[in-house]
Short mmCIF file of C-alpha atoms in Angstrom, two decimals:
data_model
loop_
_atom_site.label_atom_id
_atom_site.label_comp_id
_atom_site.label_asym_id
_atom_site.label_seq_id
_atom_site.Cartn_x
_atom_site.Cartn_y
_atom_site.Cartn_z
CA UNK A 9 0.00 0.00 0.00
CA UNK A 10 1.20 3.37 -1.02
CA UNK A 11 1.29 5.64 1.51
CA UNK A 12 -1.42 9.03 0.77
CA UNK A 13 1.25 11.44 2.87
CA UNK A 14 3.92 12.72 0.30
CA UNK A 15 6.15 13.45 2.82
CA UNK A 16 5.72 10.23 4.02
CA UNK A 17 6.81 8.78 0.99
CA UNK A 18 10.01 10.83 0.60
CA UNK A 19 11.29 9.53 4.00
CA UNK A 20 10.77 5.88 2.76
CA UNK A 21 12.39 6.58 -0.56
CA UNK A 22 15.06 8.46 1.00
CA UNK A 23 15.62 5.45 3.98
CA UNK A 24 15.57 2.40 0.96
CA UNK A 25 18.20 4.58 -0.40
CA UNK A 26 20.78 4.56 2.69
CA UNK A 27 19.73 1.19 3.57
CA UNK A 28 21.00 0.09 -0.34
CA UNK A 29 24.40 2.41 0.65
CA UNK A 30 25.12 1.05 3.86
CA UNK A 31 23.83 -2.43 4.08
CA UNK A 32 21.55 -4.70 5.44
CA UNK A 33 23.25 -3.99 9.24
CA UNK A 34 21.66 -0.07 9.23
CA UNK A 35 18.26 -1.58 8.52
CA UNK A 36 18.98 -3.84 11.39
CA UNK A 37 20.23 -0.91 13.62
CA UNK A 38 16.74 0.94 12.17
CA UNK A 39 14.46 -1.95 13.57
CA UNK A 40 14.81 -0.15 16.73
CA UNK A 41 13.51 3.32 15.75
CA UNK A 42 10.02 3.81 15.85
CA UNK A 43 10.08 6.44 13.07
CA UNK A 44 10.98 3.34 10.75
CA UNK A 45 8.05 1.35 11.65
CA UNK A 46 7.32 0.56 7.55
CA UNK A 47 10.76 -1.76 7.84
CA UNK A 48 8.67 -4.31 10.65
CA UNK A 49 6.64 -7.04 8.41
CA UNK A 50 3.80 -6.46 10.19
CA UNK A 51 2.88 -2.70 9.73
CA UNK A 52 0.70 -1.56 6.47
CA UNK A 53 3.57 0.29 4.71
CA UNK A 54 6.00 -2.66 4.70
CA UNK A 55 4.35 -3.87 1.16
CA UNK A 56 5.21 -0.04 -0.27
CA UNK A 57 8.78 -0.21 1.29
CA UNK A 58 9.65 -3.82 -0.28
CA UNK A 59 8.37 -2.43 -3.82
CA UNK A 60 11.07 -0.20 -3.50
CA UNK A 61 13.90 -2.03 -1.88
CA UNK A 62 13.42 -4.63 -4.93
CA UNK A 63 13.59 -1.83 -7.61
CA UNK A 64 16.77 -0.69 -9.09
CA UNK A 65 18.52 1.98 -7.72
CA UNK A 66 18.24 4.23 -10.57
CA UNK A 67 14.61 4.32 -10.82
CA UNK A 68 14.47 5.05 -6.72
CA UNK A 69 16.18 8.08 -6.61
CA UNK A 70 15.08 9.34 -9.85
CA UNK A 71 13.46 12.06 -8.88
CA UNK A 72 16.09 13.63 -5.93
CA UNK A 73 18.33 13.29 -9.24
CA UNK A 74 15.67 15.45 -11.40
CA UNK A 75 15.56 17.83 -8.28
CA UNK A 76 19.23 18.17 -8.15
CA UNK A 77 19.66 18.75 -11.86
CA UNK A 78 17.29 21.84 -11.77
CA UNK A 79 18.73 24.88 -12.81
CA UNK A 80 19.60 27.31 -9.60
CA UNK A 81 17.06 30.49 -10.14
CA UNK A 82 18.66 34.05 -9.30
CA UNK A 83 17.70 36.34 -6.65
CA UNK A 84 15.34 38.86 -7.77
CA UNK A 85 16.01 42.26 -7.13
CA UNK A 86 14.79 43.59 -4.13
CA UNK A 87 11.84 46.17 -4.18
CA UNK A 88 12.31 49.80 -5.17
CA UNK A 89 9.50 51.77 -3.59
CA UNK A 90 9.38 50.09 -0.38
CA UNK A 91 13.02 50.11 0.79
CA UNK A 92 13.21 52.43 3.36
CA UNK A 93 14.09 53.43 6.90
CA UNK A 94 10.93 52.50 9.02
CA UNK A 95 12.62 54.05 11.92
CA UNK A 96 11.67 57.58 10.83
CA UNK A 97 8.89 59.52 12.27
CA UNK A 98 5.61 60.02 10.08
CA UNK A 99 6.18 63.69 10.16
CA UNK A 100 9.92 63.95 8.72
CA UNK A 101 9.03 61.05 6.23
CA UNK A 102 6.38 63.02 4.92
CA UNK A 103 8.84 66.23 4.57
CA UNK A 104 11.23 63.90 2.95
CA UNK A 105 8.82 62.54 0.96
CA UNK A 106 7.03 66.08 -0.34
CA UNK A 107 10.59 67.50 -0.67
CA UNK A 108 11.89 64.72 -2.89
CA UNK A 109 9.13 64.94 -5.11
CA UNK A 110 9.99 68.60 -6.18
CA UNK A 111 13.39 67.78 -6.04
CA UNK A 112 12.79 64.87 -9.18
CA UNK A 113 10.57 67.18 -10.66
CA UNK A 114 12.44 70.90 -10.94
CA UNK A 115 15.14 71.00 -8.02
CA UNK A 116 15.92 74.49 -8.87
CA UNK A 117 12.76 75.22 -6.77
CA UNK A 118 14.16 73.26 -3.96
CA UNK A 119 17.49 75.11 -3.92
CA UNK A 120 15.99 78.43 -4.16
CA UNK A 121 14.03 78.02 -1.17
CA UNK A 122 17.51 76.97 0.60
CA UNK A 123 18.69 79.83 -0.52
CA UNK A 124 16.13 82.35 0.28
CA UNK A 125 14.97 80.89 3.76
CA UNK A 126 17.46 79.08 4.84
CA UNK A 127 14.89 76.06 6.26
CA UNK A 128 16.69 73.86 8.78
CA UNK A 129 14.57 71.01 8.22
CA UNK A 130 15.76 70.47 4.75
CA UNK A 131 19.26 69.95 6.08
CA UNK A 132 18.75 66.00 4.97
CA UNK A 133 20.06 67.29 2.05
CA UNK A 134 23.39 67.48 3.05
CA UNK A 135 25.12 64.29 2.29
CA UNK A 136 26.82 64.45 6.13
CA UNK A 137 23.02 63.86 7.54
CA UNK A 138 21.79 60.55 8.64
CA UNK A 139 18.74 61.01 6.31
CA UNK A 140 20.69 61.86 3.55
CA UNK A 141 20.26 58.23 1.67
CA UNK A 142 16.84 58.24 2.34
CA UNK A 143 16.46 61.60 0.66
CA UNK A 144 18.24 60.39 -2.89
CA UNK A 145 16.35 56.66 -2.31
CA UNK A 146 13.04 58.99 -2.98
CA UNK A 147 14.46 61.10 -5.29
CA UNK A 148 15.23 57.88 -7.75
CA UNK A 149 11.91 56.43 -6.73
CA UNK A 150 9.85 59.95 -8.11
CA UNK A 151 12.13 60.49 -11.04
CA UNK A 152 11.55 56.54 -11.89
CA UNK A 153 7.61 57.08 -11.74
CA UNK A 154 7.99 60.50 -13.78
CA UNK A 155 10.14 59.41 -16.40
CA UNK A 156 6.94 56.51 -17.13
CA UNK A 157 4.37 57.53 -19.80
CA UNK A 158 0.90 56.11 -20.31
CA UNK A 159 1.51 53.80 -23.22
CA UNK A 160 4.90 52.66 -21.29
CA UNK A 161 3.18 51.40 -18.00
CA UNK A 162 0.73 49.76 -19.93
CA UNK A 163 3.57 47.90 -21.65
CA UNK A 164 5.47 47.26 -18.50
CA UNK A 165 2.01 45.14 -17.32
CA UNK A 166 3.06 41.82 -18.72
CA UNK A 167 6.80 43.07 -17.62
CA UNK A 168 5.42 43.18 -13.95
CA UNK A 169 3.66 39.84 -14.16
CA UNK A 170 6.80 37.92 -15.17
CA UNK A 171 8.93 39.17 -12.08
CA UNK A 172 6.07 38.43 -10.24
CA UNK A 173 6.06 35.02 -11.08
CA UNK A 174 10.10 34.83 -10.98
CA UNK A 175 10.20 36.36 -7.67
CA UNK A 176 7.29 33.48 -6.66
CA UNK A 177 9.84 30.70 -8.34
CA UNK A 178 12.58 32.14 -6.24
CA UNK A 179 10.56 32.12 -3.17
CA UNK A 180 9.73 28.32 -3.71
CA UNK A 181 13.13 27.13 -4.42
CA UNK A 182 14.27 28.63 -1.44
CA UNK A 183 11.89 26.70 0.32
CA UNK A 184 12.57 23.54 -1.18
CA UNK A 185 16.33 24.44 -0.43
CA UNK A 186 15.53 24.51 3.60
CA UNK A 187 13.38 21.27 3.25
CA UNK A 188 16.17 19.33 1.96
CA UNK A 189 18.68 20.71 4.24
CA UNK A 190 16.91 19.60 7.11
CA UNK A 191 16.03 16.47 5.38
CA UNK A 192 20.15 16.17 5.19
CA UNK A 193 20.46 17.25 8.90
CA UNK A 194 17.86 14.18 9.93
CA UNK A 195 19.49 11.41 7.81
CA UNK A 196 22.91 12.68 9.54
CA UNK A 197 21.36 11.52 12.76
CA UNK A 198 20.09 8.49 11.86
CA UNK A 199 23.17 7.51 9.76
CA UNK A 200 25.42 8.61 13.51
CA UNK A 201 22.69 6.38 15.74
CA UNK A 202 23.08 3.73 13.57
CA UNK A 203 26.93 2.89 13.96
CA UNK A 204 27.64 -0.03 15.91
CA UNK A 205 29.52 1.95 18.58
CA UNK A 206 29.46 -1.23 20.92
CA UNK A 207 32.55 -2.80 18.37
CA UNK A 208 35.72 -1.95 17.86
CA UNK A 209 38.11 -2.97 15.44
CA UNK A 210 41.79 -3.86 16.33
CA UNK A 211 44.04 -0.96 14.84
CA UNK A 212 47.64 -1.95 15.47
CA UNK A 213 49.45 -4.04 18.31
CA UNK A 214 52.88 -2.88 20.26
CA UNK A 215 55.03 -5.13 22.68
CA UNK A 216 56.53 -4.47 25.60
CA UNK A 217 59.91 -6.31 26.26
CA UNK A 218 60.26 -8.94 28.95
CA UNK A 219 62.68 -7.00 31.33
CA UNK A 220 61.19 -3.92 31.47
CA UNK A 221 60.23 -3.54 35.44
CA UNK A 222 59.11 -0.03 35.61
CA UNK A 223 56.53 1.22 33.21
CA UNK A 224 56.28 5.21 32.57
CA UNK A 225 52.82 6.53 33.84
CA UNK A 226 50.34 7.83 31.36
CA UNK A 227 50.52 11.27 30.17
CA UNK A 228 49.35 13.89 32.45
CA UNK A 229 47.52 16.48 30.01
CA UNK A 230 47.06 18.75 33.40
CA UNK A 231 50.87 18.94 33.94
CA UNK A 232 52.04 19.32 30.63
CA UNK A 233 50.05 22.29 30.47
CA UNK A 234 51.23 23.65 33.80
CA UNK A 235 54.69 22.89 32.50
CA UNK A 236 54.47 25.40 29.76
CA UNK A 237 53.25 28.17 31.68
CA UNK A 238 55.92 27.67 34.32
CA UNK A 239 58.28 27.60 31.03
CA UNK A 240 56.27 30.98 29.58
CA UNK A 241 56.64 32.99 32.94
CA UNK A 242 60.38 32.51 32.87
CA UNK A 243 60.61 34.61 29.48
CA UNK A 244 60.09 37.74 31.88
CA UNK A 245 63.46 37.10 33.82
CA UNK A 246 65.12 37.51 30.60
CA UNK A 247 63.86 41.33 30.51
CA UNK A 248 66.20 43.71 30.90
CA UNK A 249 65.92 47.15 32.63
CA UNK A 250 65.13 49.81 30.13
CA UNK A 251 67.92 52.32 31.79
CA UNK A 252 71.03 49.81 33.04
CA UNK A 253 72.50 53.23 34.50
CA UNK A 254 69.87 54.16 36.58
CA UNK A 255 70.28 50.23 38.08
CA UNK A 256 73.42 50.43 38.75
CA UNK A 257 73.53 53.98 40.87
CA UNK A 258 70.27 52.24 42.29
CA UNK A 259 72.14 49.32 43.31
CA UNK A 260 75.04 51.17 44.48
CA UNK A 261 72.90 53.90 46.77
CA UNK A 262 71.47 50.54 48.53
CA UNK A 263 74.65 49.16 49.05
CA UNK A 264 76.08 52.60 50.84
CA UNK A 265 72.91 52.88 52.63
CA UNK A 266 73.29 49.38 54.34
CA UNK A 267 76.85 50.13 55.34
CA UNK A 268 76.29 52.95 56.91
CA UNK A 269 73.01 51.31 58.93
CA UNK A 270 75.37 48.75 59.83
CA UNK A 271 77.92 51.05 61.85
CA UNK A 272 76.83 50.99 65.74
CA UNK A 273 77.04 54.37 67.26
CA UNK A 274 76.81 55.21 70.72
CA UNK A 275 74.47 57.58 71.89
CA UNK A 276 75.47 59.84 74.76
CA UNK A 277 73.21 61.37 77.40
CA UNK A 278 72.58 64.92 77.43
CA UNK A 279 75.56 66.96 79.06
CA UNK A 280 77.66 63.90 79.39
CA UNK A 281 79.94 65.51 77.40
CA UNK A 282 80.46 68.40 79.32
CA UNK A 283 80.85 67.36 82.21
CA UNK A 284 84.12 64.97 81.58
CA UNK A 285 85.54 68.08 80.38
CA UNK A 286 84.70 69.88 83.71
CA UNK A 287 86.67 66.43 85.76
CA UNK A 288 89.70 66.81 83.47
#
């Protein structure tokens, strides 16, 4: 039995096609999963899921080859009359606005009003102010929209109906471009939960000789990282004072001034002096 859900269907195709890759042990290691259900002989989709296992690989991932061969579409250009700052306030967009519509029509007007009144709040049109882009984005946008005549925007109608119908293209292969990544991201799961990680394979072998007593320890990742610091912090003892001069009179003043701290002197009492002289 087919199964109605096409999504459904996809994940079946897309499992057959992993199981054919990697063997008949990752269908074993899927027997576990709920999600794979249709792989159990007793459940309704095991029929559909046999059909395909039995047909050739070719004809199974046909259409994820079809999908794959399909051309990549272009970004369309983005929208000219509606990129702007929305983070404007409704009163200076409308200034903006106004004043970039006489600019694309005559901006001698625009400048002579500078000129005359000096108007602060045209100062936007100084290309040092923060609205400045916003002021030329509506300039283009007018001077776009007045360069048009009648007969030409009729013209452009079946112009504007195939970008609309690119730009809807674009939007769906962009879609389709998510779906299968996270259909990529999913199989990556199941294709890591289905390794055996309970065997191991035998890499290499290495001996030990027979009269060895003492075997080294294991490597210490803790203190071969302290190691290298210690070895690091001894690159400072190899600095050398910027002024060798001013180390050596250093050096020297503490040398004189321990000498002469190490000379015991005896203190006399006051008139002590005196009055030896008086005896004599």
């Amino acid at each position: 039995m087919e199964p109605e859900d096409t999504q459904l269907k996809e994940d079946i195709k897309t499992t057959v096609n992993y199981i054919k890759q990697h063997g008949v042990e990752f269908e074993n290691k899927l027997l576990e999963d709920e999600r794979f259900s249709f792989i159990k002989k007793d459940d309704p989709l095991h029929e559909y899921y046999t059909k395909l296992m039995n047909e050739p690989t070719d004809t199974v991932s046909g259409e994820d080859n079809d999908r794959k061969s399909e051309r990549e579409i272009a970004r369309p250009p983005d929208f000219l009359f509606s990129q702007y700052d929305t983070g404007i306030s409704r009163r200076d967009m409308e200034v903006i606005k106004l004043t970039a519509r006489y600019y694309a029509k005559d901006k001698s007007i625009v400048e002579q009003m500078i000129s005359k009144d000096g108007e602060a709040r045209l100062n936007f049109m100084n290309s040092s102010h923060p609205l400045h882009k916003t002021f030329t984005d509506f300039v283009a946008q007018y001077k776009r929209v007045y360069s048009f005549t009648g007969q030409e925007i009729k013209k452009s109608k079946r112009t504007i109906l195939d970008n609309c119908f690119e730009r809807t293209q674009y939007w769906e292969f962009e879609k389709d471009k998510d779906r299968e990544h996270d259909k990529l991201v999913e199989l990556c799961k199941i294709q890591f939960a289905a390794i055996p990680w309970d065997k191991f394979t035998q890499v290499a072998k290495f001996s030990i000789p027979e009269d060895t007593e003492i075997f080294e320890g294991s490597l210490d990742l803790e203190q071969m990282r302290l190691r290298r610091v210690q070895t690091g912090i001894k690159l400072f003892d190899s600095i050398k004072p910027t002024n060798e001069e001013e180390k050596i009179v250093s050096d020297q003043g503490k040398q004189k001034g321990g000498d002469s701290k190490g000379k015991k002197r005896k203190i006399r009492a006051v008139g002590e002096t005196r009055l030896k002289k008086s005896k004599k």
